[in-house]
mmCIF file of C-alpha atoms and ligand atoms in Angstrom:
data_model
loop_
_atom_site.group_PDB
_atom_site.id
_atom_site.type_symbol
_atom_site.label_atom_id
_atom_site.label_comp_id
_atom_site.label_asym_id
_atom_site.label_seq_id
_atom_site.Cartn_x
_atom_site.Cartn_y
_atom_site.Cartn_z
ATOM 1 C CA MET A 1 45.373 -73.202 -127.000
ATOM 2 C CA SER A 2 44.590 -75.458 -129.373
ATOM 3 C CA ALA A 3 44.211 -79.024 -128.238
ATOM 4 C CA ALA A 4 47.675 -80.162 -129.652
ATOM 5 C CA MET A 5 49.750 -77.042 -127.890
ATOM 6 C CA SER A 6 47.698 -78.503 -124.175
ATOM 7 C CA ASP A 7 48.732 -81.105 -120.899
ATOM 8 C CA ASP A 8 45.264 -82.210 -121.267
ATOM 9 C CA PRO A 9 44.947 -85.760 -121.637
ATOM 10 C CA PRO A 10 44.199 -86.734 -125.047
ATOM 11 C CA ILE A 11 40.663 -88.978 -124.742
ATOM 12 C CA GLY A 12 39.086 -88.032 -127.378
ATOM 13 C CA GLU A 13 35.253 -88.919 -127.805
ATOM 14 C CA ILE A 14 34.051 -91.999 -126.134
ATOM 15 C CA LEU A 15 33.310 -94.839 -128.238
ATOM 16 C CA VAL A 16 32.215 -97.578 -125.990
ATOM 17 C CA GLN A 17 30.958 -96.422 -122.056
ATOM 18 C CA PRO A 18 31.294 -99.001 -119.274
ATOM 19 C CA ASP A 19 27.959 -99.999 -119.116
ATOM 20 C CA GLN A 20 28.185 -100.926 -122.498
ATOM 21 C CA LEU A 21 31.445 -103.088 -121.655
ATOM 22 C CA LYS A 22 29.544 -104.661 -119.172
ATOM 23 C CA GLU A 23 26.623 -105.962 -121.172
ATOM 24 C CA ARG A 24 28.360 -107.448 -123.899
ATOM 25 C CA VAL A 25 30.854 -109.492 -122.186
ATOM 26 C CA ARG A 26 28.156 -110.585 -119.930
ATOM 27 C CA ALA A 27 26.512 -111.240 -122.785
ATOM 28 C CA LEU A 28 29.566 -112.684 -124.250
ATOM 29 C CA GLY A 29 30.469 -114.723 -121.723
ATOM 30 C CA ALA A 30 26.612 -116.260 -122.302
ATOM 31 C CA GLN A 31 26.895 -117.604 -125.528
ATOM 32 C CA ILE A 32 30.673 -118.934 -125.038
ATOM 33 C CA SER A 33 29.391 -121.393 -122.014
ATOM 34 C CA ALA A 34 26.594 -122.087 -124.188
ATOM 35 C CA ASP A 35 28.974 -123.144 -126.934
ATOM 36 C CA TYR A 36 31.822 -125.025 -125.361
ATOM 37 C CA GLU A 37 29.861 -126.695 -122.981
ATOM 38 C CA GLY A 38 31.081 -130.211 -122.546
ATOM 39 C CA ARG A 39 34.806 -129.031 -124.774
ATOM 40 C CA ASP A 40 38.189 -128.982 -123.607
ATOM 41 C CA LEU A 41 38.062 -125.130 -123.340
ATOM 42 C CA LEU A 42 41.652 -123.201 -123.365
ATOM 43 C CA LEU A 43 41.549 -119.119 -123.588
ATOM 44 C CA VAL A 44 44.269 -117.967 -125.294
ATOM 45 C CA GLY A 45 45.411 -113.967 -123.892
ATOM 46 C CA VAL A 46 47.033 -111.726 -125.888
ATOM 47 C CA LEU A 47 49.414 -109.056 -123.977
ATOM 48 C CA LYS A 48 48.977 -107.016 -123.065
ATOM 49 C CA GLY A 49 45.724 -105.210 -124.289
ATOM 50 C CA ALA A 50 42.901 -107.984 -124.154
ATOM 51 C CA THR A 51 43.835 -109.383 -120.217
ATOM 52 C CA PHE A 52 41.169 -106.260 -118.661
ATOM 53 C CA PHE A 53 38.758 -107.954 -121.601
ATOM 54 C CA LEU A 54 40.265 -111.273 -120.366
ATOM 55 C CA ALA A 55 39.602 -111.096 -117.251
ATOM 56 C CA ASP A 56 35.303 -109.887 -117.038
ATOM 57 C CA LEU A 57 34.888 -112.233 -119.617
ATOM 58 C CA MET A 58 36.737 -115.225 -117.890
ATOM 59 C CA ARG A 59 34.713 -114.670 -115.005
ATOM 60 C CA LYS A 60 31.319 -115.114 -117.159
ATOM 61 C CA ILE A 61 31.929 -118.280 -118.584
ATOM 62 C CA THR A 62 30.444 -120.867 -116.621
ATOM 63 C CA ALA A 63 31.726 -123.161 -118.412
ATOM 64 C CA PRO A 64 34.668 -125.225 -117.382
ATOM 65 C CA CYS A 65 38.151 -123.272 -118.870
ATOM 66 C CA GLU A 66 41.347 -123.178 -118.466
ATOM 67 C CA LEU A 67 44.097 -119.480 -119.232
ATOM 68 C CA ASP A 68 47.325 -119.046 -121.317
ATOM 69 C CA PHE A 69 48.779 -116.150 -122.303
ATOM 70 C CA MET A 70 51.118 -115.374 -125.667
ATOM 71 C CA ALA A 71 53.201 -111.942 -126.000
ATOM 72 C CA LEU A 72 53.644 -110.953 -129.150
ATOM 73 C CA ALA A 73 55.925 -107.189 -130.980
ATOM 74 C CA SER A 74 54.194 -106.482 -134.394
ATOM 75 C CA TYR A 75 56.740 -104.986 -136.347
ATOM 76 C CA GLY A 76 55.792 -100.881 -137.194
ATOM 77 C CA SER A 77 54.548 -97.226 -135.984
ATOM 78 C CA GLN A 78 52.968 -96.155 -133.037
ATOM 79 C CA THR A 79 49.262 -96.649 -134.602
ATOM 80 C CA ASP A 80 50.159 -98.668 -137.820
ATOM 81 C CA SER A 81 50.813 -103.044 -137.778
ATOM 82 C CA SER A 82 53.037 -103.619 -140.322
ATOM 83 C CA GLY A 83 51.984 -108.190 -140.137
ATOM 84 C CA VAL A 84 55.369 -108.801 -139.263
ATOM 85 C CA VAL A 85 55.361 -110.426 -135.807
ATOM 86 C CA ARG A 86 57.281 -111.389 -133.229
ATOM 87 C CA ILE A 87 56.477 -113.961 -130.672
ATOM 88 C CA LEU A 88 58.139 -112.198 -127.609
ATOM 89 C CA LYS A 89 56.240 -114.941 -124.642
ATOM 90 C CA ASP A 90 55.542 -118.143 -126.251
ATOM 91 C CA LEU A 91 51.756 -120.634 -124.574
ATOM 92 C CA ASP A 92 53.286 -122.792 -121.248
ATOM 93 C CA ALA A 93 51.659 -125.659 -122.792
ATOM 94 C CA PRO A 94 50.877 -127.766 -126.129
ATOM 95 C CA ILE A 95 47.112 -126.825 -127.709
ATOM 96 C CA GLU A 96 47.566 -130.846 -129.663
ATOM 97 C CA GLY A 97 44.199 -131.537 -129.919
ATOM 98 C CA ARG A 98 41.888 -128.643 -126.914
ATOM 99 C CA ASP A 99 39.656 -126.590 -128.489
ATOM 100 C CA VAL A 100 41.338 -122.666 -128.533
ATOM 101 C CA LEU A 101 40.371 -119.448 -128.158
ATOM 102 C CA ILE A 102 42.447 -116.696 -128.900
ATOM 103 C CA VAL A 103 41.067 -113.251 -127.105
ATOM 104 C CA GLU A 104 42.281 -110.546 -128.737
ATOM 105 C CA ASP A 105 41.909 -106.517 -127.380
ATOM 106 C CA ILE A 106 41.472 -105.269 -130.884
ATOM 107 C CA VAL A 107 41.179 -106.610 -135.119
ATOM 108 C CA ASP A 108 42.610 -103.200 -136.800
ATOM 109 C CA SER A 109 44.011 -104.647 -140.490
ATOM 110 C CA GLY A 110 43.789 -108.444 -138.633
ATOM 111 C CA LEU A 111 47.799 -108.831 -139.969
ATOM 112 C CA THR A 112 48.252 -109.828 -136.285
ATOM 113 C CA LEU A 113 45.539 -112.307 -136.373
ATOM 114 C CA GLN A 114 46.683 -113.661 -139.545
ATOM 115 C CA TYR A 115 50.067 -114.227 -138.294
ATOM 116 C CA LEU A 116 48.197 -116.215 -134.989
ATOM 117 C CA LEU A 117 45.985 -118.654 -136.262
ATOM 118 C CA ARG A 118 48.206 -119.888 -138.908
ATOM 119 C CA ASN A 119 51.281 -120.569 -135.365
ATOM 120 C CA LEU A 120 48.362 -121.080 -133.634
ATOM 121 C CA GLY A 121 46.680 -123.410 -136.717
ATOM 122 C CA ALA A 122 49.862 -125.156 -137.110
ATOM 123 C CA ARG A 123 50.054 -127.150 -133.241
ATOM 124 C CA ASP A 124 47.037 -129.248 -134.051
ATOM 125 C CA PRO A 125 43.948 -127.658 -132.221
ATOM 126 C CA ALA A 126 40.785 -129.718 -132.089
ATOM 127 C CA SER A 127 39.603 -126.448 -132.916
ATOM 128 C CA LEU A 128 40.234 -122.503 -133.118
ATOM 129 C CA GLU A 129 38.280 -119.709 -132.809
ATOM 130 C CA VAL A 130 38.713 -116.272 -131.873
ATOM 131 C CA CYS A 131 37.532 -112.756 -129.699
ATOM 132 C CA SER A 132 37.378 -109.063 -130.275
ATOM 133 C CA LEU A 133 36.990 -106.777 -127.845
ATOM 134 C CA LEU A 134 36.878 -104.417 -130.414
ATOM 135 C CA THR A 135 37.440 -104.339 -134.483
ATOM 136 C CA LYS A 136 37.935 -101.358 -137.288
ATOM 137 C CA PRO A 137 36.484 -103.484 -140.355
ATOM 138 C CA GLU A 138 37.288 -100.342 -141.958
ATOM 139 C CA ARG A 139 41.313 -100.594 -141.706
ATOM 140 C CA ARG A 140 41.190 -104.242 -142.938
ATOM 141 C CA LYS A 141 43.638 -105.688 -144.644
ATOM 142 C CA ALA A 142 43.913 -109.444 -144.001
ATOM 143 C CA ASP A 143 40.339 -111.665 -143.677
ATOM 144 C CA VAL A 144 40.535 -112.936 -140.541
ATOM 145 C CA PRO A 145 36.988 -114.481 -139.050
ATOM 146 C CA ILE A 146 36.125 -113.822 -135.683
ATOM 147 C CA LYS A 147 33.636 -115.877 -134.619
ATOM 148 C CA TYR A 148 32.955 -113.782 -131.385
ATOM 149 C CA ILE A 149 32.868 -109.526 -131.439
ATOM 150 C CA GLY A 150 32.191 -107.288 -129.119
ATOM 151 C CA PHE A 151 31.453 -103.737 -130.677
ATOM 152 C CA GLU A 152 32.874 -102.520 -134.023
ATOM 153 C CA ILE A 153 34.691 -99.047 -133.941
ATOM 154 C CA PRO A 154 34.934 -96.669 -136.974
ATOM 155 C CA ASN A 155 38.525 -96.188 -138.057
ATOM 156 C CA ARG A 156 39.481 -93.855 -135.197
ATOM 157 C CA PHE A 157 42.537 -95.120 -132.735
ATOM 158 C CA ALA A 158 41.337 -96.083 -129.458
ATOM 159 C CA ILE A 159 42.515 -96.528 -125.626
ATOM 160 C CA GLY A 160 41.277 -98.217 -122.572
ATOM 161 C CA TYR A 161 39.620 -100.875 -120.971
ATOM 162 C CA GLY A 162 43.408 -101.981 -121.670
ATOM 163 C CA LEU A 163 44.417 -100.262 -124.824
ATOM 164 C CA ASP A 164 47.295 -98.317 -124.699
ATOM 165 C CA HIS A 165 48.714 -95.508 -127.256
ATOM 166 C CA ALA A 166 52.053 -95.518 -126.384
ATOM 167 C CA GLU A 167 51.548 -98.186 -123.255
ATOM 168 C CA ARG A 168 49.378 -95.430 -121.393
ATOM 169 C CA TRP A 169 45.278 -95.047 -120.532
ATOM 170 C CA ARG A 170 44.972 -98.411 -120.218
ATOM 171 C CA ASN A 171 42.877 -97.734 -116.860
ATOM 172 C CA LEU A 172 40.870 -95.761 -118.319
ATOM 173 C CA PRO A 173 36.923 -97.204 -117.648
ATOM 174 C CA TYR A 174 35.396 -96.974 -121.004
ATOM 175 C CA VAL A 175 36.923 -97.113 -124.727
ATOM 176 C CA ALA A 176 37.791 -93.775 -126.252
ATOM 177 C CA SER A 177 39.718 -93.030 -129.219
ATOM 178 C CA LEU A 178 42.788 -90.816 -129.510
ATOM 179 C CA LEU A 179 42.405 -87.378 -130.287
ATOM 180 C CA ARG A 180 46.300 -86.536 -131.038
ATOM 181 C CA PRO A 181 46.537 -89.872 -133.114
ATOM 182 C CA GLU A 182 50.622 -88.942 -134.189
ATOM 183 C CA SER A 183 51.353 -86.987 -131.031
ATOM 184 C CA GLY A 184 53.968 -89.296 -129.203
ATOM 185 C CA SER A 185 52.935 -89.671 -125.826
HETATM 186 P P1 IMP B 1 46.787 -105.377 -136.521
HETATM 187 O O1 IMP B 1 48.050 -106.491 -137.211
HETATM 188 O O2 IMP B 1 46.357 -104.255 -137.248
HETATM 189 O O3 IMP B 1 45.236 -106.158 -136.538
HETATM 190 O O4 IMP B 1 46.963 -104.757 -134.951
HETATM 191 C C1 IMP B 1 47.510 -105.319 -134.195
HETATM 192 C C2 IMP B 1 47.657 -104.762 -132.655
HETATM 193 O O5 IMP B 1 47.967 -103.322 -132.780
HETATM 194 C C3 IMP B 1 46.580 -105.146 -131.756
HETATM 195 O O6 IMP B 1 46.047 -106.433 -131.430
HETATM 196 C C4 IMP B 1 46.311 -104.227 -130.765
HETATM 197 O O7 IMP B 1 47.012 -104.364 -129.639
HETATM 198 C C5 IMP B 1 47.018 -102.959 -131.410
HETATM 199 N N1 IMP B 1 46.192 -102.239 -131.990
HETATM 200 C C6 IMP B 1 45.637 -102.198 -133.475
HETATM 201 N N2 IMP B 1 44.642 -100.366 -132.833
HETATM 202 C C7 IMP B 1 44.880 -100.235 -131.934
HETATM 203 C C8 IMP B 1 44.208 -99.098 -131.545
HETATM 204 O O8 IMP B 1 43.051 -98.372 -132.027
HETATM 205 N N3 IMP B 1 44.512 -98.897 -129.927
HETATM 206 C C9 IMP B 1 45.195 -99.049 -129.596
HETATM 207 N N4 IMP B 1 45.740 -100.739 -129.658
HETATM 208 C C10 IMP B 1 45.647 -100.952 -131.001
HETATM 209 MG MG1 MG B 2 47.015 -106.803 -129.673
#
């Protein structure tokens, strides 16, 4: 039976192992702690994919920090965003004068992040930077500045550690490639 016909989970090769995730999150937390000491750090998590990374990262940050969330919907197929973005849930509070760090799961085309940077930038934060667990440089359509990057991955659809395909597989403790990207659920 071919892979496309089986009922097995569509988990391909492992791209980032749990111990690599743990070590990189620790290092990013240390770097962010040093960079934001004495400032007014607000982490903005992008729902839902970034929540696993964010929860681990925030516990490695020793500088005082607060947390808010945004939820965005990007029109497009299950595996390609169009760049046309809609806000499903906005921030609870204004960010004027604050040091904002956007925490993303993955930057793929960069179109969602480009929209978010423009939208939040217009609210006059003191600073606005991005921390993304993963990046797929080969897929980039928009040139977006990412100050903190966990891992560069190849041009594969990734699942696990918060990343989903059709809302499933977020609970995997590692990041893997999806075996059958266009198979639906
Ligand atoms: P972009 O606008 O193309 O950069 O993609 C934006 C969003 O699409 C990311 O924040 C993810 O939520 C989702 N996404 C992009 N690539 C992947 C992937 O490989 N696995 C899971 N979600 C992805
Ligand atoms: Mg996302």
